[in-house]
């Protein structure tokens, strides 16, 4: 490998904390990645990584070099395309992450459009409810639903997605349809928490008189930590759920789910695209974010 490729290999190992995962993401043998990093360390005259049988971590010098390395790689990526005609085909690999519902219902069904427009771009799509570490895991951008907490990233707000209260027809046939907040005492909620062991907020709604978010504690026999199990539990009749409309609209239209208490919806959730704070953003990343914004626009509100 040349020095630039060695820097790319090192950066990916630093982000993933694993030679095996870095090699897989680069499409290279693990031995090639390991050798490249060793040669880079020899060239620099310092150890960049602590290696053990269980994990790989940056040394102090490695952390400092990684920060400069990441900026240099981004600059090189930009330099390779800055003099090309605007109409010239985009190339390279994109690593992106987004929630399961958005990927399944909105982005993936239309992804052939993007790939047809940019046939030399390869997309690595991660779909998970876990909040990935964009920088450490080497993502170019992530689509995030909900409040933002990482101030080191650049956020591009896209709008808000409405949340609705759902139940299955079978559940309503057995337990009746709630008409008021007081009726919730006779119903069950499927609780959703990001990590098992956490506490559910209960049934959330916006007070129409004050505009404030409030919640009602509810009983529930099941707590889940991912959206697929959440939706499956509702379809199975385990209880009520509160979820973004964009992921469940097809099941609502098909009659597999029913909206309840429409006047007591949870607050809308912010939808944003996040990317690293770099001086130059590769054109393929810019193009993908513009495309995702267009795909999401019809299901979002201001």
Short mmCIF file of C-alpha atoms in Angstrom, two decimals, residues 14-140:
data_model
loop_
_atom_site.label_atom_id
_atom_site.label_comp_id
_atom_site.label_asym_id
_atom_site.label_seq_id
_atom_site.Cartn_x
_atom_site.Cartn_y
_atom_site.Cartn_z
CA UNK A 14 -9.07 3.58 14.62
CA UNK A 15 -12.77 4.18 13.91
CA UNK A 16 -13.87 0.56 14.22
CA UNK A 17 -11.41 -0.56 16.91
CA UNK A 18 -10.80 -3.76 15.00
CA UNK A 19 -8.43 -4.92 12.24
CA UNK A 20 -10.95 -7.54 11.18
CA UNK A 21 -13.83 -5.09 10.80
CA UNK A 22 -11.60 -2.51 9.12
CA UNK A 23 -10.39 -5.07 6.59
CA UNK A 24 -13.97 -6.15 5.85
CA UNK A 25 -15.12 -2.57 5.33
CA UNK A 26 -12.22 -1.90 2.94
CA UNK A 27 -12.55 -5.20 1.10
CA UNK A 28 -8.98 -6.20 1.96
CA UNK A 29 -7.33 -9.14 3.72
CA UNK A 30 -6.77 -8.52 7.43
CA UNK A 31 -3.03 -9.21 6.98
CA UNK A 32 -2.75 -6.42 4.41
CA UNK A 33 -4.34 -3.90 6.75
CA UNK A 34 -2.14 -5.00 9.66
CA UNK A 35 1.02 -4.76 7.55
CA UNK A 36 0.07 -1.32 6.26
CA UNK A 37 -0.44 0.04 9.77
CA UNK A 38 2.86 -1.45 10.92
CA UNK A 39 4.69 0.20 8.01
CA UNK A 40 2.99 3.50 8.76
CA UNK A 41 4.13 3.29 12.37
CA UNK A 42 7.67 2.51 11.21
CA UNK A 43 7.58 5.50 8.85
CA UNK A 44 6.38 7.83 11.61
CA UNK A 45 8.66 6.34 14.25
CA UNK A 46 5.91 5.92 16.84
CA UNK A 47 3.27 3.41 17.91
CA UNK A 48 -0.21 4.47 16.85
CA UNK A 49 -2.26 1.63 18.27
CA UNK A 50 -2.36 -0.46 21.43
CA UNK A 51 -3.07 -4.05 20.36
CA UNK A 52 -4.35 -6.78 22.66
CA UNK A 53 -6.09 -10.07 21.94
CA UNK A 54 -9.44 -8.45 22.76
CA UNK A 55 -9.30 -4.88 21.52
CA UNK A 56 -7.45 -2.20 19.60
CA UNK A 57 -7.14 1.34 20.98
CA UNK A 58 -5.37 4.52 19.94
CA UNK A 59 -2.22 5.59 21.72
CA UNK A 60 -1.80 9.26 22.61
CA UNK A 61 0.27 9.77 19.45
CA UNK A 62 -2.24 7.73 17.50
CA UNK A 63 -5.10 9.95 18.64
CA UNK A 64 -3.26 13.10 17.56
CA UNK A 65 -2.29 11.54 14.22
CA UNK A 66 -5.84 10.31 13.61
CA UNK A 67 -7.28 13.82 13.88
CA UNK A 68 -4.82 15.14 11.26
CA UNK A 69 -5.18 12.00 9.18
CA UNK A 70 -8.97 12.29 9.00
CA UNK A 71 -8.79 15.89 7.78
CA UNK A 72 -6.10 15.02 5.22
CA UNK A 73 -8.11 12.10 3.82
CA UNK A 74 -11.17 14.33 3.50
CA UNK A 75 -9.08 16.98 1.72
CA UNK A 76 -7.61 14.38 -0.65
CA UNK A 77 -11.06 13.09 -1.45
CA UNK A 78 -12.15 16.62 -2.29
CA UNK A 79 -9.01 17.33 -4.33
CA UNK A 80 -9.64 14.29 -6.49
CA UNK A 81 -12.97 15.70 -7.62
CA UNK A 82 -12.65 19.50 -7.46
CA UNK A 83 -11.47 19.91 -11.08
CA UNK A 84 -13.82 17.38 -12.60
CA UNK A 85 -16.80 18.67 -14.59
CA UNK A 86 -19.97 18.94 -12.52
CA UNK A 87 -21.66 16.36 -14.74
CA UNK A 88 -18.90 13.76 -14.32
CA UNK A 89 -19.93 10.57 -12.54
CA UNK A 90 -19.49 10.38 -8.78
CA UNK A 91 -17.39 7.50 -7.48
CA UNK A 92 -16.49 5.94 -4.14
CA UNK A 93 -18.10 4.31 -1.16
CA UNK A 94 -20.74 5.79 1.14
CA UNK A 95 -21.30 4.54 4.67
CA UNK A 96 -24.61 5.76 6.10
CA UNK A 97 -26.89 4.90 9.00
CA UNK A 98 -30.61 5.46 9.57
CA UNK A 99 -33.52 4.11 11.65
CA UNK A 100 -35.07 0.82 10.59
CA UNK A 101 -38.47 2.32 9.77
CA UNK A 102 -37.07 5.06 7.54
CA UNK A 103 -34.82 2.60 5.73
CA UNK A 104 -37.49 -0.04 5.20
CA UNK A 105 -40.45 2.14 4.25
CA UNK A 106 -38.88 5.16 2.56
CA UNK A 107 -35.22 5.04 1.59
CA UNK A 108 -34.56 1.47 0.43
CA UNK A 109 -37.64 1.26 -1.87
CA UNK A 110 -36.34 4.32 -3.75
CA UNK A 111 -32.62 3.55 -3.47
CA UNK A 112 -32.49 2.14 -7.04
CA UNK A 113 -33.11 5.71 -8.24
CA UNK A 114 -29.95 6.98 -6.53
CA UNK A 115 -27.86 4.01 -7.64
CA UNK A 116 -29.05 4.36 -11.23
CA UNK A 117 -28.10 8.05 -11.21
CA UNK A 118 -24.69 7.30 -9.68
CA UNK A 119 -23.73 3.77 -10.80
CA UNK A 120 -20.11 4.09 -9.62
CA UNK A 121 -21.08 4.85 -6.02
CA UNK A 122 -21.29 1.97 -3.53
CA UNK A 123 -23.54 2.35 -0.48
CA UNK A 124 -23.02 0.66 2.88
CA UNK A 125 -26.35 1.05 4.69
CA UNK A 126 -26.63 0.45 8.43
CA UNK A 127 -30.20 0.28 9.79
CA UNK A 128 -30.42 0.18 13.55
CA UNK A 129 -32.17 1.86 16.46
CA UNK A 130 -28.79 2.12 18.21
CA UNK A 131 -27.23 5.58 18.01
CA UNK A 132 -24.02 4.90 16.15
CA UNK A 133 -20.84 6.89 16.75
CA UNK A 134 -20.51 8.61 13.37
CA UNK A 135 -16.82 9.47 13.70
CA UNK A 136 -15.54 6.38 15.49
CA UNK A 137 -17.43 3.97 13.23
CA UNK A 138 -16.53 5.78 10.02
CA UNK A 139 -19.98 6.89 8.81
CA UNK A 140 -20.21 9.64 6.20
#
